[in-house]
Amino acid sequence: MQTYDILIKNGMILTLDPRLTVIENGVIAIKGDTIAHIGTGMNASLSATKIIDAHGGIILPGLVNGHTHAAMTLFRGLADDLPLMEWLTGYIFPAESRMDADFVHTGSLLACAEMILSGTTTFCDMYLFEDEVAKAAKQSGMRSLVGEVLYDFPSPNYGPIEKGFEYTRRLIQKWENDPLVSIAVEAHALYTCSPDLLKTCHAMAIKHGVPLVIHVAETLTELAEIQAKYGKKPFEHLESLGILGPHIIADHCVHLDDSEIERMIRHRVNVITNPESNMKLASGIAPITRLIAGGLTVGLGTDGCASNNNLDMLLEMDTAAKLQKIALMDPTALDAVTVLKMATCEGAKALGFGNVTGSLEIGKKADIIIVDTRKPHLTPLYNPYSHLVYSAGGADVSHSIINGRLVMEDRRLLTLNLEDILFRARGKAVLVNQWLSGG
Amino acid sequence: MQTYDILIKNGMILTLDPRLTVIENGVIAIKGDTIAHIGTGMNASLSATKIIDAHGGIILPGLVNGHTHAAMTLFRGLADDLPLMEWLTGYIFPAESRMDADFVHTGSLLACAEMILSGTTTFCDMYLFEDEVAKAAKQSGMRSLVGEVLYDFPSPNYGPIEKGFEYTRRLIQKWENDPLVSIAVEAHALYTCSPDLLKTCHAMAIKHGVPLVIHVAETLTELAEIQAKYGKKPFEHLESLGILGPHIIADHCVHLDDSEIERMIRHRVNVITNPESNMKLASGIAPITRLIAGGLTVGLGTDGCASNNNLDMLLEMDTAAKLQKIALMDPTALDAVTVLKMATCEGAKALGFGNVTGSLEIGKKADIIIVDTRKPHLTPLYNPYSHLVYSAGGADVSHSIINGRLVMEDRRLLTLNLEDILFRARGKAVLVNQWLSGG
């Protein structure tokens, strides 16, 4: 008789393994932080300290939010429906210039609460005061890839760029070997980062063996700027600097022509697409189906809350699929299975966690969620992939386990004090309103 | 001292009245089926049999789902990501040909449960066996505008078209003066209805003073067909038959040129847009901002569950806004207030309920929902319109009152036996699978 730490029974398992194995009446056993057993039905040899009955539930890998700015939860709904520059210069930049570590910590805790409650178990973050994001993620029990945003102008966190490189190096050292927190080098974008800055980032990423995260080809304005400045397209510019490769995680990738796509494929760049943000800011529609057809690893992200306005990956999947269909006028484009892979195994691969998480397989870390289908909008159940992508929302996630630890049970957060976080978040909003009214 | 039936206190009221009045710490009092008082703060003169504390909540008019096929909940997820004709002829039509009254009743109850749970209080339905839809809606306590779908070929419900007209007349008589159920004449579409059928529908609608609901200009295929058959564009065809007017509720209206829009404005046609369905089926993007700018009344609908795949109007609002922004490459297009109006007061107007519901005003019927914002994804609260459109989902609706009756309290359905409906729905899915496997 084998005793496990956690047993999940009675649910339909979507493994998202390479063969997309589906197990009805499935059982998953967890030992420590790892998936130790996956099978059909309970039997006498299975026992555990904690048994979770997933009756009526779909058991699947925790969702991977490939790109966000977690602490921007505190700016959600602050300003919408505005021209991009008015939104940035009138609201976001002035508020960000006043932010401090505690602000980012609070916003990140709020984000982690929202992400766990909506089924995300892993996220990749780019923002300021990223040590606070790492701490919040760790506290919440989430898996994260975080990095301090680097650019040519002085940062409200570290000041001049040299200090930014130093801050990043300290992050890498501090969190080395942490079971949950990983660090990336993160250059903001081509229009905010000089070639020298980009090259230094690249060298640092290669030296430490960590990813280099960067926004690329998000808007037409960016394209025009890069063309004017360097006479090149975004990926062409990066290629000319010698910094393209499989360590690159490129966010957005909306405006691409054939040569750019060919370049991305040649250098095996990882892509995170953010359809809701791209729609809300009217940035454009990324050619996702072509990138996937070209063999690229494409994950899915929500982007920050100020341009979405939530961190719900189940809803993001729905939009991702529908946006490709309407863009291509083809109802078969980006089917439910493909988009669920983007939000799980492919997203994990894109972040460099392909061997760690993103699918339910023996030996992988136990990052598992359960979606409760005993609801009108998820009944009857013909096809679990369809329900997850087209019908479900974050509120349907009942349980979450990350790295073998139960972090949400029957929608109750076990790692965070929700009331306290909401209280602190409301206090920060008072500050934001003061800042923007000149206080 | 005035005693009311229901008092709602402590919430932020978005009235959606013509001045878009917002009341912090608002109180609404209901007497019978009617809103009797709206104000700020409780006082000693206010008492009621039932008091609802909306602390942390946004109080707003119940949402109006302007176009759906309720019973198609039973086909949700049955087949997705397919070419339109394969989806229709391989799955939907064969299943529909085997349907009976009980099937539609069950599917409609399931839909009503989902709609109430996601904040919808009024819906407009087009399907078969519509008396069953009316009964289900009535049973659930929802407000509805329903009508039997009419077309040239024999119906699984009524058989030949003459019987369809008869069935519609019986519906009109049966439900006349019902406080909740209203009847429309419903012609399926221009490509499935002969000019004679359309003219008969028009005459019947005018005679009985009821709306005429019809799908118009949904797909490019339809446009080509109507052009080939009649040498006209869809609204041009309807105009030539002499049947355009403010009694028309036109669903979809995706493919319109200047002349068609001008024609719709001239005849004051009401429009219901269904962005998620139009995206999922790759039908196209309706020029909503132009229709609204032209002064047309434009409501919002989910369409049936098989092409969406849910009936969640909060999510539909989000998609509606974002789809216009990306289509026009303009982040200011279709702002949150405008889209919330489409889902409330404008939608009600489009269905002919403008004086009855769609806003919170003294003398209107009490169709009211409360959205609980005490959650991470709705905290902090800078702008209630933004939260409702861009951040919230159906699961955030805590209470629903329809026609003065509390139908949901703290997410518990008070009018329907949810377990029984889910059980029956699962049984119908077994039937559907048998039908499609040739059983």
Tab-separated table of N, CA, C and O in Angstrom, chain A residues 346-403:
chain	number	residue	atom	x	y	z
A	346	GLU	N	2.115	24.416	-23.920
A	346	GLU	CA	2.905	25.280	-24.802
A	346	GLU	C	3.370	26.529	-24.052
A	346	GLU	O	4.495	26.994	-24.233
A	347	GLY	N	2.483	27.082	-23.233
A	347	GLY	CA	2.859	28.241	-22.432
A	347	GLY	C	4.006	27.906	-21.494
A	347	GLY	O	4.955	28.690	-21.333
A	348	ALA	N	3.929	26.730	-20.861
A	348	ALA	CA	5.003	26.305	-19.960
A	348	ALA	C	6.321	26.184	-20.720
A	348	ALA	O	7.371	26.645	-20.258
A	349	LYS	N	6.250	25.583	-21.911
A	349	LYS	CA	7.453	25.449	-22.748
A	349	LYS	C	8.033	26.820	-23.084
A	349	LYS	O	9.244	27.036	-23.017
A	350	ALA	N	7.162	27.742	-23.464
A	350	ALA	CA	7.611	29.086	-23.863
A	350	ALA	C	8.386	29.762	-22.734
A	350	ALA	O	9.342	30.493	-22.975
A	351	LEU	N	7.962	29.503	-21.487
A	351	LEU	CA	8.628	30.133	-20.341
A	351	LEU	C	9.851	29.351	-19.861
A	351	LEU	O	10.498	29.749	-18.891
A	352	GLY	N	10.116	28.217	-20.503
A	352	GLY	CA	11.258	27.410	-20.091
A	352	GLY	C	10.920	26.398	-19.010
A	352	GLY	O	11.795	25.793	-18.389
A	353	PHE	N	9.632	26.193	-18.762
A	353	PHE	CA	9.178	25.255	-17.735
A	353	PHE	C	8.616	23.972	-18.351
A	353	PHE	O	7.831	23.260	-17.724
A	354	GLY	N	9.000	23.709	-19.593
A	354	GLY	CA	8.415	22.565	-20.301
A	354	GLY	C	8.619	21.236	-19.608
A	354	GLY	O	7.774	20.338	-19.702
A	355	ASN	N	9.741	21.078	-18.907
A	355	ASN	CA	9.982	19.810	-18.217
A	355	ASN	C	9.422	19.793	-16.805
A	355	ASN	O	9.445	18.778	-16.125
A	356	VAL	N	8.949	20.932	-16.371
A	356	VAL	CA	8.526	21.099	-14.979
A	356	VAL	C	7.014	21.014	-14.842
A	356	VAL	O	6.477	20.354	-13.960
A	357	THR	N	6.298	21.710	-15.742
A	357	THR	CA	4.856	21.860	-15.566
A	357	THR	C	4.171	21.966	-16.929
A	357	THR	O	4.801	21.773	-17.965
A	358	GLY	N	2.871	22.215	-16.938
A	358	GLY	CA	2.132	22.414	-18.185
A	358	GLY	C	1.364	21.196	-18.652
A	358	GLY	O	0.545	21.292	-19.565
A	359	SER	N	1.651	20.045	-18.059
A	359	SER	CA	0.890	18.839	-18.370
A	359	SER	C	0.881	17.941	-17.154
A	359	SER	O	1.678	18.126	-16.230
A	360	LEU	N	-0.057	17.011	-17.138
A	360	LEU	CA	-0.151	16.077	-16.017
A	360	LEU	C	0.518	14.776	-16.422
A	360	LEU	O	-0.041	13.958	-17.145
A	361	GLU	N	1.761	14.615	-15.974
A	361	GLU	CA	2.542	13.417	-16.292
A	361	GLU	C	3.342	13.021	-15.056
A	361	GLU	O	3.801	13.894	-14.313
A	362	ILE	N	3.503	11.757	-14.871
A	362	ILE	CA	4.266	11.277	-13.720
A	362	ILE	C	5.679	11.864	-13.770
A	362	ILE	O	6.324	11.855	-14.811
A	363	GLY	N	6.117	12.411	-12.644
A	363	GLY	CA	7.444	13.006	-12.561
A	363	GLY	C	7.435	14.516	-12.708
A	363	GLY	O	8.395	15.185	-12.329
A	364	LYS	N	6.358	15.050	-13.286
A	364	LYS	CA	6.267	16.508	-13.362
A	364	LYS	C	5.792	17.075	-12.030
A	364	LYS	O	5.180	16.380	-11.217
A	365	LYS	N	6.036	18.360	-11.825
A	365	LYS	CA	5.550	19.017	-10.621
A	365	LYS	C	4.025	19.010	-10.634
A	365	LYS	O	3.405	19.144	-11.688
A	366	ALA	N	3.442	18.902	-9.466
A	366	ALA	CA	1.983	18.818	-9.362
A	366	ALA	C	1.377	20.217	-9.370
A	366	ALA	O	1.191	20.837	-8.326
A	367	ASP	N	1.114	20.739	-10.566
A	367	ASP	CA	0.387	22.000	-10.765
A	367	ASP	C	-0.934	21.610	-11.422
A	367	ASP	O	-0.981	21.356	-12.636
A	368	ILE	N	-1.989	21.566	-10.640
A	368	ILE	CA	-3.242	20.925	-11.075
A	368	ILE	C	-4.422	21.779	-10.656
A	368	ILE	O	-4.470	22.276	-9.529
A	369	ILE	N	-5.383	21.937	-11.567
A	369	ILE	CA	-6.627	22.600	-11.177
A	369	ILE	C	-7.818	21.688	-11.490
A	369	ILE	O	-7.725	20.765	-12.303
A	370	ILE	N	-8.915	21.965	-10.808
A	370	ILE	CA	-10.168	21.247	-11.066
A	370	ILE	C	-11.229	22.280	-11.443
A	370	ILE	O	-11.392	23.288	-10.753
A	371	VAL	N	-11.907	22.030	-12.560
A	371	VAL	CA	-13.013	22.891	-12.986
A	371	VAL	C	-14.313	22.135	-12.721
A	371	VAL	O	-14.503	21.020	-13.209
A	372	ASP	N	-15.167	22.751	-11.938
A	372	ASP	CA	-16.426	22.121	-11.540
A	372	ASP	C	-17.470	22.334	-12.637
A	372	ASP	O	-17.847	23.467	-12.927
A	373	THR	N	-17.935	21.250	-13.239
A	373	THR	CA	-18.888	21.382	-14.354
A	373	THR	C	-20.347	21.266	-13.920
A	373	THR	O	-21.236	21.312	-14.765
A	374	ARG	N	-20.606	21.124	-12.641
A	374	ARG	CA	-21.994	20.925	-12.200
A	374	ARG	C	-22.752	22.254	-12.133
A	374	ARG	O	-23.228	22.663	-11.073
A	375	LYS	N	-22.807	22.924	-13.274
A	375	LYS	CA	-23.426	24.241	-13.376
A	375	LYS	C	-24.184	24.294	-14.693
A	375	LYS	O	-23.816	23.607	-15.648
A	376	PRO	N	-25.193	25.160	-14.768
A	376	PRO	CA	-25.976	25.214	-16.007
A	376	PRO	C	-25.129	25.466	-17.248
A	376	PRO	O	-25.335	24.816	-18.273
A	377	HIS	N	-24.163	26.392	-17.153
A	377	HIS	CA	-23.423	26.730	-18.371
A	377	HIS	C	-22.363	25.697	-18.726
A	377	HIS	O	-21.684	25.846	-19.750
A	378	LEU	N	-22.211	24.661	-17.893
A	378	LEU	CA	-21.260	23.589	-18.221
A	378	LEU	C	-21.946	22.221	-18.266
A	378	LEU	O	-21.284	21.179	-18.180
A	379	THR	N	-23.273	22.238	-18.409
A	379	THR	CA	-24.076	21.013	-18.458
A	379	THR	C	-24.989	21.070	-19.679
A	379	THR	O	-25.595	22.119	-19.917
A	380	PRO	N	-25.181	20.005	-20.465
A	380	PRO	CA	-24.432	18.742	-20.388
A	380	PRO	C	-23.004	18.919	-20.902
A	380	PRO	O	-22.656	19.953	-21.451
A	381	LEU	N	-22.218	17.865	-20.725
A	381	LEU	CA	-20.812	17.918	-21.121
A	381	LEU	C	-20.576	16.959	-22.284
A	381	LEU	O	-20.525	15.751	-22.093
A	382	TYR	N	-20.454	17.510	-23.490
A	382	TYR	CA	-20.115	16.681	-24.653
A	382	TYR	C	-18.602	16.640	-24.846
A	382	TYR	O	-18.055	15.619	-25.216
A	383	ASN	N	-17.952	17.776	-24.624
A	383	ASN	CA	-16.538	17.898	-24.973
A	383	ASN	C	-15.847	18.814	-23.965
A	383	ASN	O	-16.104	20.017	-23.934
A	384	PRO	N	-14.985	18.244	-23.135
A	384	PRO	CA	-14.377	19.058	-22.075
A	384	PRO	C	-13.510	20.202	-22.611
A	384	PRO	O	-13.469	21.272	-22.011
A	385	TYR	N	-12.839	19.989	-23.731
A	385	TYR	CA	-12.006	21.071	-24.298
A	385	TYR	C	-12.876	22.257	-24.683
A	385	TYR	O	-12.548	23.414	-24.427
A	386	SER	N	-13.999	21.942	-25.332
A	386	SER	CA	-14.917	23.001	-25.740
A	386	SER	C	-15.421	23.771	-24.531
A	386	SER	O	-15.449	25.007	-24.534
A	387	HIS	N	-15.840	23.073	-23.501
A	387	HIS	CA	-16.361	23.747	-22.305
A	387	HIS	C	-15.311	24.666	-21.684
A	387	HIS	O	-15.621	25.778	-21.281
A	388	LEU	N	-14.072	24.176	-21.594
A	388	LEU	CA	-13.028	24.989	-20.961
A	388	LEU	C	-12.769	26.259	-21.761
A	388	LEU	O	-12.623	27.342	-21.196
A	389	VAL	N	-12.715	26.136	-23.072
A	389	VAL	CA	-12.342	27.283	-23.901
A	389	VAL	C	-13.530	28.208	-24.155
A	389	VAL	O	-13.397	29.427	-24.048
A	390	TYR	N	-14.697	27.656	-24.464
A	390	TYR	CA	-15.790	28.495	-24.943
A	390	TYR	C	-16.870	28.786	-23.898
A	390	TYR	O	-17.676	29.686	-24.095
A	391	SER	N	-16.937	28.022	-22.824
A	391	SER	CA	-18.066	28.190	-21.901
A	391	SER	C	-17.661	28.580	-20.485
A	391	SER	O	-18.404	29.282	-19.816
A	392	ALA	N	-16.511	28.127	-20.033
A	392	ALA	CA	-16.140	28.316	-18.629
A	392	ALA	C	-15.514	29.682	-18.374
A	392	ALA	O	-15.038	30.349	-19.285
A	393	GLY	N	-15.530	30.092	-17.130
A	393	GLY	CA	-14.821	31.280	-16.677
A	393	GLY	C	-14.048	30.943	-15.420
A	393	GLY	O	-14.210	29.851	-14.844
A	394	GLY	N	-13.225	31.865	-14.986
A	394	GLY	CA	-12.373	31.622	-13.831
A	394	GLY	C	-13.123	31.144	-12.601
A	394	GLY	O	-12.608	30.333	-11.816
A	395	ALA	N	-14.346	31.626	-12.423
A	395	ALA	CA	-15.108	31.285	-11.221
A	395	ALA	C	-15.514	29.816	-11.182
A	395	ALA	O	-16.020	29.336	-10.162
A	396	ASP	N	-15.308	29.101	-12.276
A	396	ASP	CA	-15.648	27.679	-12.297
A	396	ASP	C	-14.532	26.797	-11.759
A	396	ASP	O	-14.722	25.589	-11.588
A	397	VAL	N	-13.372	27.378	-11.514
A	397	VAL	CA	-12.249	26.600	-10.970
A	397	VAL	C	-12.493	26.403	-9.478
A	397	VAL	O	-12.669	27.366	-8.733
A	398	SER	N	-12.523	25.161	-9.040
A	398	SER	CA	-12.845	24.897	-7.624
A	398	SER	C	-11.602	24.660	-6.778
A	398	SER	O	-11.571	25.047	-5.615
A	399	HIS	N	-10.595	23.996	-7.346
A	399	HIS	CA	-9.397	23.637	-6.593
A	399	HIS	C	-8.136	23.988	-7.378
A	399	HIS	O	-8.138	23.924	-8.603
A	400	SER	N	-7.083	24.289	-6.639
A	400	SER	CA	-5.790	24.504	-7.280
A	400	SER	C	-4.682	23.947	-6.401
A	400	SER	O	-4.647	24.187	-5.190
A	401	ILE	N	-3.820	23.195	-7.046
A	401	ILE	CA	-2.632	22.659	-6.378
A	401	ILE	C	-1.424	23.169	-7.147
A	401	ILE	O	-1.389	23.087	-8.374
A	402	ILE	N	-0.469	23.745	-6.448
A	402	ILE	CA	0.748	24.218	-7.118
A	402	ILE	C	1.968	23.637	-6.419
A	402	ILE	O	2.110	23.757	-5.195
A	403	ASN	N	2.812	22.982	-7.214
A	403	ASN	CA	4.014	22.345	-6.673
A	403	ASN	C	3.665	21.403	-5.510
A	403	ASN	O	4.367	21.341	-4.512
